[in-house]
Amino acid sequence: MDIRTIAFLLGRMAFLEGTALSIAFLLSVLWGDARPAAFALPAAFSFAFGGGFAGFGKGHRHVIGVTEGAVFLLSAWLLLSFLGALPFWFTGTFTGADAFFASVAAFTTTALLFTPTGLQSSLGFWQIFQGWIGGLHFLILLVTVMPQVGGCFGITLSAGSGLSFSPLLHRMNLAGRKMVLIYCVLTLVSLGLFLLAGESLLPALVLALTSISTTGLDPRGTVLGADKAPTELAAAVSMFLAGVNFLLWKRVAARRSLRTLFADTELRVFLAVVLVGGLLLAGYLAYSGVYDGERSLRFGLFHAISFATTTGFAEVELAKWPTFPHAVLLLLAFLGCSIGSVGGGFKVMRLLVLCKMAKAEVLRTIHPRMVVNVKVDGVSVPRKVLGRIMAFFFLYVVVLVAATLGLALAHIDALPAMGFAVGCLSGTGTVVTLLYGGKDFLLLPGWVKVFAGFLMILGRLELFTFLILLHAGIGRLHRHQW
């Protein structure tokens, strides 16, 4: 394993975090906050870490292997979460453990623990900005290191068969820059939508940052406001933009045609899932008399796309809804959106492939001599990818069950514990607050916060990265033993 390559990449991540903290420092000076040093010192630490790692990484190989990629992925999430926690700790807003938990929650776009300082402070804006940076960080890793570590787990299926990923660092840089550009452009589009909806500049910026990153952290709490239909529409469109495969956005930009967008099978299935989920919610809310027909349809469709994209925006107090809508929202958050999007969850493409595999097995059973290939968008899915998706599904369910049992040890009831686990793994903090009852997470035992932080990072690592590290660690122990 080449430690120098890992150090070089971590140095670049630390420099990016230092730049983000510098922006927060400038805002704290502009807004006249009492402790701008709470951002200046972490920014200095970030640049120092970056310089130290970059110096150590001189002479690194320009190719990254599987083990190096896995170590880098885990190290990057931990390092950036640690650096992002320093402002919360230096201001005394949270203790050290709670500050790290809040940073992990923001950086993984889960948004479980909110700062009490509010929007009109640089610390409150830092938590929102950190979620946006976390979404960007995930996208960069998604098109650079993660394919090298885990073979994309089907990501190439939703972007065409001609797409290839390279372990060469200079080609990774090119792919990462394109994702940064697309992410920033979609953020500006979202900002324009919220401004057109009548929001002032600062709330519109916050809503754009939290929509495109799927963080879902609303400055007015978890409720957008049921009387603001234009803001509701702007949020729904913004969440849709974030829920689409960003590699598909890249193809749309290259071909300059929206037909490319809606020709994608995964996107059509995702829209169908949102439509069915929204109609189920609307039908039940209208039938049970919670709202009238028009409001039931509006709220049903909006919250379906909100939870399917794992954003978690809410227009009303969802805790007052009956149990059935809670179950629908939980399932939508578990499934998630498109592979290659910012959102979390199991992802629609994997579900689509599993359904096609089940259909193929039924046909093989009925017609034993029939040759049946699993195809998506006319492209045959390689057996290796089918095996990875099956393994991922098994691991996802095992981790979800284990996480639910682990959280139940903290005397959390079964359904809230499952919601807690789904929320952490999918990055949908609203699921946790919805099913857990909106209780204060600071009152949870320390080990629960550590465990929840581990689940949030594990959800962003796509499971296989952690297993690769575990396998490598066990291998080293065996070699030392013998």
Coordinates of C-alpha atoms in Angstrom, one line a residue:
M1 CA 0.0 0.0 0.0
D2 CA 1.4 3.4 -1.0
I3 CA 1.0 5.7 2.0
R4 CA 2.3 8.7 0.0
T5 CA -0.6 8.5 -2.5
I6 CA -3.1 8.5 0.4
A7 CA -1.3 11.5 2.0
F8 CA -1.2 13.4 -1.2
L9 CA -5.0 13.0 -1.7
L10 CA -5.8 13.8 1.9
G11 CA -3.7 17.0 1.6
R12 CA -5.9 18.1 -1.3
M13 CA -9.0 17.4 0.7
A14 CA -7.6 19.4 3.7
F15 CA -6.8 22.4 1.4
L16 CA -10.4 22.3 0.1
E17 CA -11.7 22.3 3.7
G18 CA -9.4 25.1 4.6
T19 CA -10.9 27.2 1.8
A20 CA -14.4 26.5 2.9
L21 CA -13.5 27.5 6.5
S22 CA -11.9 30.7 5.2
I23 CA -15.2 31.6 3.5
A24 CA -17.0 31.0 6.8
F25 CA -14.3 33.2 8.5
L26 CA -15.0 36.1 6.1
L27 CA -18.7 35.8 6.7
S28 CA -18.1 35.9 10.5
V29 CA -16.1 39.1 10.1
L30 CA -18.8 40.6 7.7
W31 CA -21.6 39.7 10.1
G32 CA -19.7 40.9 13.2
D33 CA -19.8 37.6 15.0
A34 CA -18.1 37.6 18.4
R35 CA -15.6 34.8 17.7
P36 CA -14.2 34.8 14.1
A37 CA -11.2 33.0 15.5
A38 CA -13.4 29.9 15.7
F39 CA -13.1 29.7 11.9
A40 CA -9.6 31.2 11.5
L41 CA -7.9 28.6 13.7
P42 CA -9.5 25.6 12.0
A43 CA -8.8 27.1 8.6
A44 CA -5.1 27.4 9.6
F45 CA -5.1 23.8 10.9
S46 CA -6.6 22.6 7.6
F47 CA -4.0 24.4 5.5
A48 CA -1.3 23.1 7.9
F49 CA -2.6 19.6 7.6
G50 CA -2.8 20.0 3.8
G51 CA 0.8 21.3 3.6
G52 CA 2.1 18.5 5.8
F53 CA 0.3 15.8 3.9
A54 CA 1.3 17.3 0.6
G55 CA 4.9 17.4 1.7
F56 CA 4.9 13.8 2.8
G57 CA 3.1 12.7 -0.4
K58 CA 5.9 14.0 -2.7
G59 CA 7.1 11.3 -5.0
H60 CA 3.8 9.4 -4.8
R61 CA 2.7 7.1 -7.5
H62 CA 0.2 8.6 -10.0
V63 CA -2.0 5.5 -9.8
I64 CA -4.3 4.6 -6.9
G65 CA -5.0 0.9 -6.1
V66 CA -8.0 -0.7 -4.4
T67 CA -6.6 -0.7 -0.9
E68 CA -5.2 2.8 -1.1
G69 CA -8.6 4.0 -2.4
A70 CA -10.5 2.4 0.5
V71 CA -8.1 3.8 3.1
F72 CA -8.4 7.3 1.5
L73 CA -12.2 7.2 1.5
L74 CA -12.5 6.4 5.1
S75 CA -9.7 8.8 6.1
A76 CA -11.1 11.6 4.1
W77 CA -14.6 11.5 5.8
L78 CA -13.0 11.3 9.2
L79 CA -10.5 14.1 8.6
L80 CA -12.9 16.5 7.1
S81 CA -15.5 15.7 9.8
F82 CA -12.9 16.4 12.4
L83 CA -11.8 19.7 10.9
G84 CA -15.5 20.8 10.4
A85 CA -16.2 20.1 14.0
L86 CA -13.6 22.5 15.3
P87 CA -15.8 25.7 14.9
F88 CA -18.6 24.1 17.0
W89 CA -16.1 23.1 19.7
F90 CA -14.1 26.4 19.8
T91 CA -17.3 28.5 20.2
G92 CA -18.4 26.2 23.1
T93 CA -21.7 25.4 21.2
F94 CA -21.2 21.7 21.7
T95 CA -18.8 19.5 23.6
G96 CA -16.1 17.7 21.6
A97 CA -18.0 14.5 21.0
D98 CA -21.2 16.4 20.2
A99 CA -19.3 18.8 17.9
F100 CA -17.9 15.8 15.9
F101 CA -21.4 14.2 15.8
A102 CA -22.9 17.5 14.4
S103 CA -20.1 17.8 11.9
V104 CA -20.5 14.2 10.6
A105 CA -24.3 14.7 10.4
A106 CA -23.8 17.9 8.3
F107 CA -21.0 16.6 6.2
T108 CA -22.8 13.4 5.3
T109 CA -25.9 15.5 4.5
T110 CA -27.9 13.8 7.2
A111 CA -28.5 16.9 9.3
L112 CA -29.4 15.3 12.6
L113 CA -28.1 17.8 15.0
F114 CA -28.7 21.5 14.5
T115 CA -26.7 24.4 16.0
P116 CA -28.9 26.6 18.3
T117 CA -27.3 29.8 17.0
G118 CA -29.7 30.1 14.0
L119 CA -29.2 31.2 10.5
Q120 CA -28.1 34.8 11.2
S121 CA -24.7 33.6 12.4
S122 CA -21.7 32.3 10.7
L123 CA -21.8 29.1 12.7
G124 CA -25.3 28.4 11.6
F125 CA -24.4 29.1 8.0
W126 CA -21.3 26.9 8.4
Q127 CA -23.4 23.9 9.2
I128 CA -25.5 24.5 6.1
F129 CA -22.4 25.2 3.9
Q130 CA -20.7 22.1 5.3
G131 CA -23.7 20.0 4.1
W132 CA -23.2 21.5 0.6
I133 CA -19.5 20.8 0.7
G134 CA -20.3 17.2 1.8
G135 CA -22.5 16.7 -1.2
L136 CA -19.8 18.0 -3.5
H137 CA -17.2 15.8 -1.8
F138 CA -19.4 12.7 -2.2
L139 CA -19.8 13.5 -6.0
I140 CA -16.1 13.9 -6.5
L141 CA -15.3 10.7 -4.8
L142 CA -18.1 9.0 -6.7
V143 CA -16.5 9.6 -10.1
T144 CA -12.9 9.2 -9.0
V145 CA -11.9 6.9 -6.2
M146 CA -15.1 4.9 -5.5
P147 CA -15.3 3.2 -8.9
Q148 CA -11.7 2.0 -8.3
V149 CA -12.6 0.6 -4.9
G150 CA -15.9 -1.1 -5.6
G151 CA -16.5 -1.1 -9.4
C152 CA -19.2 1.5 -9.2
F153 CA -21.8 -1.1 -8.2
G154 CA -23.8 -0.4 -11.4
I155 CA -23.1 3.3 -11.8
T156 CA -22.0 2.8 -15.4
L157 CA -25.4 1.2 -16.2
S158 CA -27.3 4.5 -15.8
A159 CA -24.8 6.5 -17.8
G160 CA -24.3 4.4 -20.9
S161 CA -21.9 1.5 -21.7
G162 CA -19.1 3.6 -23.1
L163 CA -18.2 5.2 -19.8
S164 CA -15.0 4.1 -18.2
F165 CA -13.1 5.1 -15.0
S166 CA -9.4 5.3 -14.6
P167 CA -7.1 4.8 -11.6
L168 CA -4.8 7.5 -13.0
L169 CA -4.9 10.6 -10.8
H170 CA -4.7 13.1 -13.6
R171 CA -7.8 11.6 -15.2
M172 CA -9.5 11.6 -11.8
N173 CA -8.8 15.3 -11.6
L174 CA -10.6 15.9 -14.9
A175 CA -13.6 13.9 -13.9
G176 CA -13.8 15.7 -10.5
R177 CA -13.6 19.1 -12.1
K178 CA -16.6 18.3 -14.4
M179 CA -18.6 17.2 -11.4
V180 CA -17.7 20.4 -9.5
L181 CA -18.9 22.5 -12.5
I182 CA -22.2 20.6 -12.8
Y183 CA -22.8 20.8 -9.1
C184 CA -22.2 24.6 -9.0
V185 CA -24.4 25.2 -12.0
L186 CA -27.3 23.3 -10.6
T187 CA -26.9 25.2 -7.3
L188 CA -27.2 28.5 -9.2
V189 CA -30.2 27.2 -11.0
S190 CA -31.8 26.3 -7.7
L191 CA -30.9 29.7 -6.3
G192 CA -32.7 31.3 -9.3
L193 CA -35.8 29.2 -8.7
F194 CA -36.1 30.2 -5.1
L195 CA -35.5 33.9 -5.9
L196 CA -38.3 33.7 -8.6
A197 CA -40.5 32.1 -5.9
G198 CA -40.2 35.3 -3.9
E199 CA -37.6 34.3 -1.3
S200 CA -35.0 36.9 -0.3
L201 CA -31.3 36.3 -1.1
L202 CA -30.1 34.7 2.1
P203 CA -33.0 32.3 2.6
A204 CA -33.0 31.4 -1.1
L205 CA -29.2 30.7 -0.9
V206 CA -29.7 28.5 2.1
L207 CA -32.6 26.6 0.5
A208 CA -30.6 26.1 -2.7
L209 CA -27.6 24.8 -0.8
T210 CA -29.7 22.4 1.2
S211 CA -31.8 21.2 -1.7
I212 CA -29.0 20.5 -4.2
S213 CA -26.9 18.8 -1.5
T214 CA -30.0 16.9 -0.2
T215 CA -29.2 18.0 3.3
G216 CA -32.7 19.3 3.9
L217 CA -31.6 21.7 6.7
D218 CA -34.2 24.5 6.5
P219 CA -33.4 27.8 8.3
R220 CA -37.0 27.9 9.5
G221 CA -36.8 24.5 11.0
T222 CA -38.0 21.3 9.3
V223 CA -41.1 23.0 7.9
L224 CA -41.0 25.0 4.7
G225 CA -44.4 26.6 5.2
A226 CA -47.6 25.0 3.7
D227 CA -48.9 28.4 2.5
K228 CA -46.0 29.0 0.1
A229 CA -46.8 27.2 -3.1
P230 CA -44.1 28.9 -5.2
T231 CA -41.4 27.9 -2.7
E232 CA -42.8 24.4 -2.6
L233 CA -42.5 24.1 -6.3
A234 CA -39.0 25.5 -6.4
A235 CA -37.9 23.1 -3.7
A236 CA -39.5 20.1 -5.5
V237 CA -37.7 21.0 -8.8
S238 CA -34.4 21.5 -6.9
M239 CA -34.7 18.2 -5.2
F240 CA -35.4 16.6 -8.6
L241 CA -32.3 18.1 -10.0
A242 CA -30.3 16.7 -7.1
G243 CA -31.9 13.2 -7.4
V244 CA -30.9 12.7 -11.0
N245 CA -27.6 10.9 -11.9
F246 CA -25.0 13.6 -12.3
L247 CA -23.3 11.5 -15.0
L248 CA -26.6 11.8 -16.8
W249 CA -26.5 15.6 -16.4
K250 CA -23.1 15.4 -17.9
R251 CA -24.4 13.6 -21.0
V252 CA -27.3 16.1 -21.3
A253 CA -24.8 19.0 -21.3
A254 CA -22.7 17.2 -23.9
R255 CA -25.6 16.5 -26.2
R256 CA -27.5 19.6 -25.3
S257 CA -30.8 17.7 -25.4
L258 CA -33.3 17.0 -22.6
R259 CA -34.4 13.9 -24.5
T260 CA -31.3 12.2 -23.2
L261 CA -32.5 12.9 -19.7
F262 CA -36.0 11.2 -19.9
A263 CA -34.7 8.4 -22.2
D264 CA -32.9 7.0 -19.1
T265 CA -34.8 4.0 -17.7
E266 CA -33.6 4.6 -14.1
L267 CA -34.9 8.1 -14.1
R268 CA -38.3 7.0 -15.4
V269 CA -38.5 4.3 -12.7
F270 CA -37.5 6.9 -10.1
L271 CA -40.3 9.2 -11.2
A272 CA -42.8 6.3 -11.2
V273 CA -41.8 5.5 -7.6
V274 CA -42.3 9.1 -6.6
L275 CA -45.6 9.2 -8.3
V276 CA -46.9 6.0 -6.7
G277 CA -45.6 7.0 -3.3
G278 CA -47.1 10.4 -3.6
L279 CA -50.5 9.0 -4.7
L280 CA -50.4 6.5 -1.8
L281 CA -49.8 9.4 0.6
A282 CA -52.4 11.6 -1.0
G283 CA -55.0 8.9 -1.1
Y284 CA -54.6 8.0 2.6
L285 CA -54.4 11.6 3.8
A286 CA -57.6 12.4 1.9
Y287 CA -59.4 9.2 3.0
S288 CA -58.5 9.7 6.6
G289 CA -59.7 13.3 6.6
V290 CA -56.3 14.8 7.5
Y291 CA -56.5 17.3 4.5
D292 CA -58.9 18.0 1.7
G293 CA -58.2 16.5 -1.8
E294 CA -56.1 19.4 -3.2
R295 CA -53.9 19.7 -0.2
S296 CA -53.5 16.0 0.2
L297 CA -52.3 15.7 -3.4
R298 CA -49.9 18.6 -3.0
F299 CA -48.4 17.4 0.3
G300 CA -48.3 13.8 -0.8
L301 CA -46.3 14.4 -4.0
F302 CA -44.0 17.0 -2.4
H303 CA -43.1 14.7 0.6
A304 CA -42.7 11.7 -1.7
I305 CA -40.0 13.5 -3.8
S306 CA -38.5 15.0 -0.6
F307 CA -38.0 11.6 1.1
A308 CA -37.2 9.7 -2.2
T309 CA -34.3 12.1 -2.8
T310 CA -33.3 11.7 0.9
T311 CA -33.6 15.5 1.4
G312 CA -36.2 15.4 4.1
F313 CA -37.9 18.8 3.6
A314 CA -41.3 19.0 5.2
E315 CA -44.1 21.4 4.7
V316 CA -46.2 20.4 7.7
E317 CA -45.6 18.6 11.0
L318 CA -45.2 15.1 9.8
A319 CA -45.2 13.7 13.4
K320 CA -48.9 14.4 13.5
W321 CA -49.6 12.2 10.4
P322 CA -51.0 8.6 10.9
T323 CA -48.7 5.6 10.9
F324 CA -49.2 4.5 7.3
P325 CA -47.7 7.7 5.8
H326 CA -44.8 7.3 8.1
A327 CA -44.2 3.8 6.7
V328 CA -44.4 5.0 3.1
L329 CA -41.9 7.8 3.8
L330 CA -39.6 5.3 5.5
L331 CA -39.6 3.0 2.5
L332 CA -39.0 5.9 0.1
A333 CA -36.0 7.0 2.2
F334 CA -34.7 3.4 2.3
L335 CA -34.9 3.2 -1.5
G336 CA -33.4 6.6 -2.3
C337 CA -32.9 8.1 -5.7
S338 CA -30.6 7.5 -8.8
I339 CA -27.2 6.0 -8.7
G340 CA -24.7 8.8 -9.3
S341 CA -26.9 11.4 -7.5
V342 CA -26.1 13.2 -4.3
G343 CA -28.8 11.4 -2.4
G344 CA -28.4 8.3 -0.4
G345 CA -30.4 5.1 0.1
F346 CA -30.3 1.7 -1.7
K347 CA -30.8 3.4 -5.1
V348 CA -33.3 2.8 -7.9
M349 CA -30.9 1.2 -10.3
R350 CA -30.1 -1.6 -7.9
L351 CA -33.8 -2.2 -7.3
L352 CA -34.5 -2.2 -11.1
V353 CA -31.7 -4.8 -11.7
L354 CA -32.9 -7.0 -8.9
C355 CA -36.5 -7.0 -10.3
K356 CA -35.1 -7.9 -13.7
M357 CA -33.0 -10.6 -12.2
A358 CA -36.1 -12.0 -10.5
K359 CA -38.1 -11.9 -13.8
A360 CA -35.2 -13.7 -15.5
E361 CA -35.1 -16.5 -12.9
V362 CA -38.9 -17.0 -13.3
L363 CA -38.4 -17.3 -17.1
R364 CA -35.5 -19.7 -16.7
T365 CA -37.7 -21.9 -14.4
I366 CA -40.6 -22.0 -16.8
H367 CA -38.3 -22.5 -19.9
P368 CA -35.1 -24.2 -18.7
R369 CA -33.4 -23.9 -22.1
M370 CA -34.1 -20.2 -22.6
V371 CA -31.2 -17.9 -22.5
V372 CA -32.2 -14.7 -20.7
N373 CA -30.0 -11.7 -20.3
V374 CA -30.6 -8.9 -17.9
K375 CA -30.6 -5.6 -19.8
V376 CA -31.0 -2.0 -18.8
D377 CA -31.4 0.6 -21.6
G378 CA -30.6 -2.1 -24.1
V379 CA -27.2 -2.8 -22.5
S380 CA -26.6 -6.3 -21.0
V381 CA -25.6 -6.2 -17.4
P382 CA -22.3 -8.1 -16.8
R383 CA -22.5 -11.1 -14.4
K384 CA -19.9 -9.4 -12.2
V385 CA -22.1 -6.3 -11.8
L386 CA -25.1 -8.6 -11.0
G387 CA -23.1 -10.3 -8.3
R388 CA -22.1 -7.0 -6.8
I389 CA -25.6 -5.7 -6.7
M390 CA -26.8 -9.0 -5.0
A391 CA -24.0 -8.8 -2.5
F392 CA -24.7 -5.1 -1.9
F393 CA -28.4 -5.8 -1.2
F394 CA -27.6 -8.6 1.2
L395 CA -25.0 -6.4 3.0
Y396 CA -27.4 -3.4 3.1
V397 CA -30.1 -5.5 4.8
V398 CA -27.7 -7.1 7.2
V399 CA -26.2 -3.7 8.2
L400 CA -29.8 -2.3 8.6
V401 CA -30.8 -5.2 10.9
A402 CA -27.6 -5.0 12.9
A403 CA -28.0 -1.2 13.3
T404 CA -31.6 -1.5 14.4
L405 CA -30.6 -4.1 17.0
G406 CA -27.7 -1.9 18.1
L407 CA -29.8 1.2 18.5
A408 CA -32.5 -0.9 20.4
L409 CA -29.8 -1.4 23.1
A410 CA -30.3 2.3 23.9
H411 CA -33.9 1.5 24.9
I412 CA -35.3 2.9 21.6
D413 CA -38.5 1.2 20.4
A414 CA -38.3 -1.0 17.3
L415 CA -39.8 1.2 14.7
P416 CA -38.0 4.4 15.8
A417 CA -34.8 2.3 16.0
M418 CA -35.3 1.1 12.4
G419 CA -36.1 4.7 11.3
F420 CA -32.9 5.9 13.1
A421 CA -30.9 3.3 11.2
V422 CA -32.5 4.0 7.8
G423 CA -32.0 7.8 8.4
C424 CA -28.3 7.4 9.2
L425 CA -27.6 5.0 6.3
S426 CA -29.6 7.0 3.7
G427 CA -28.6 10.4 4.9
T428 CA -32.2 11.4 5.7
G429 CA -32.2 13.0 9.1
T430 CA -35.9 13.8 9.0
V431 CA -36.7 10.1 9.1
V432 CA -35.0 10.0 12.5
T433 CA -36.7 13.1 13.9
L434 CA -40.0 11.9 12.5
L435 CA -40.0 8.3 13.9
Y436 CA -37.8 9.0 16.9
G437 CA -40.2 11.7 18.1
G438 CA -38.0 14.8 17.6
K439 CA -36.2 14.1 20.9
D440 CA -32.9 15.9 21.8
F441 CA -30.0 13.9 20.4
L442 CA -27.7 15.5 22.9
L443 CA -29.4 13.4 25.6
L444 CA -28.4 10.2 23.9
P445 CA -25.6 8.1 25.4
G446 CA -22.1 8.8 23.9
W447 CA -21.8 5.4 22.4
V448 CA -25.1 5.9 20.4
K449 CA -23.7 9.1 18.9
V450 CA -20.5 7.4 17.9
F451 CA -22.5 4.5 16.5
A452 CA -24.8 6.8 14.6
G453 CA -21.8 8.7 13.2
F454 CA -20.3 5.4 12.1
L455 CA -23.6 4.5 10.3
M456 CA -23.7 7.9 8.5
I457 CA -20.1 7.5 7.2
L458 CA -20.8 3.9 6.3
G459 CA -23.8 4.9 4.2
R460 CA -21.6 7.3 2.3
L461 CA -18.9 4.7 1.9
E462 CA -21.3 2.4 0.1
L463 CA -20.5 -0.5 2.5
F464 CA -17.9 -2.3 0.3
T465 CA -15.2 0.2 1.2
F466 CA -15.4 -0.7 4.9
L467 CA -15.4 -4.4 4.1
I468 CA -12.2 -4.0 2.0
L469 CA -10.5 -2.2 4.9
L470 CA -11.7 -4.9 7.3
H471 CA -10.4 -7.6 5.0
A472 CA -7.1 -5.9 4.6
G473 CA -6.8 -5.4 8.4
I474 CA -7.6 -9.1 9.1
G475 CA -5.0 -10.1 6.5
R476 CA -2.3 -8.0 8.2
L477 CA -3.1 -9.5 11.5
H478 CA -2.8 -13.0 10.0
R479 CA 0.5 -12.2 8.5
H480 CA 1.8 -10.8 11.8
Q481 CA 0.6 -13.8 13.6
W482 CA 2.4 -16.2 11.3

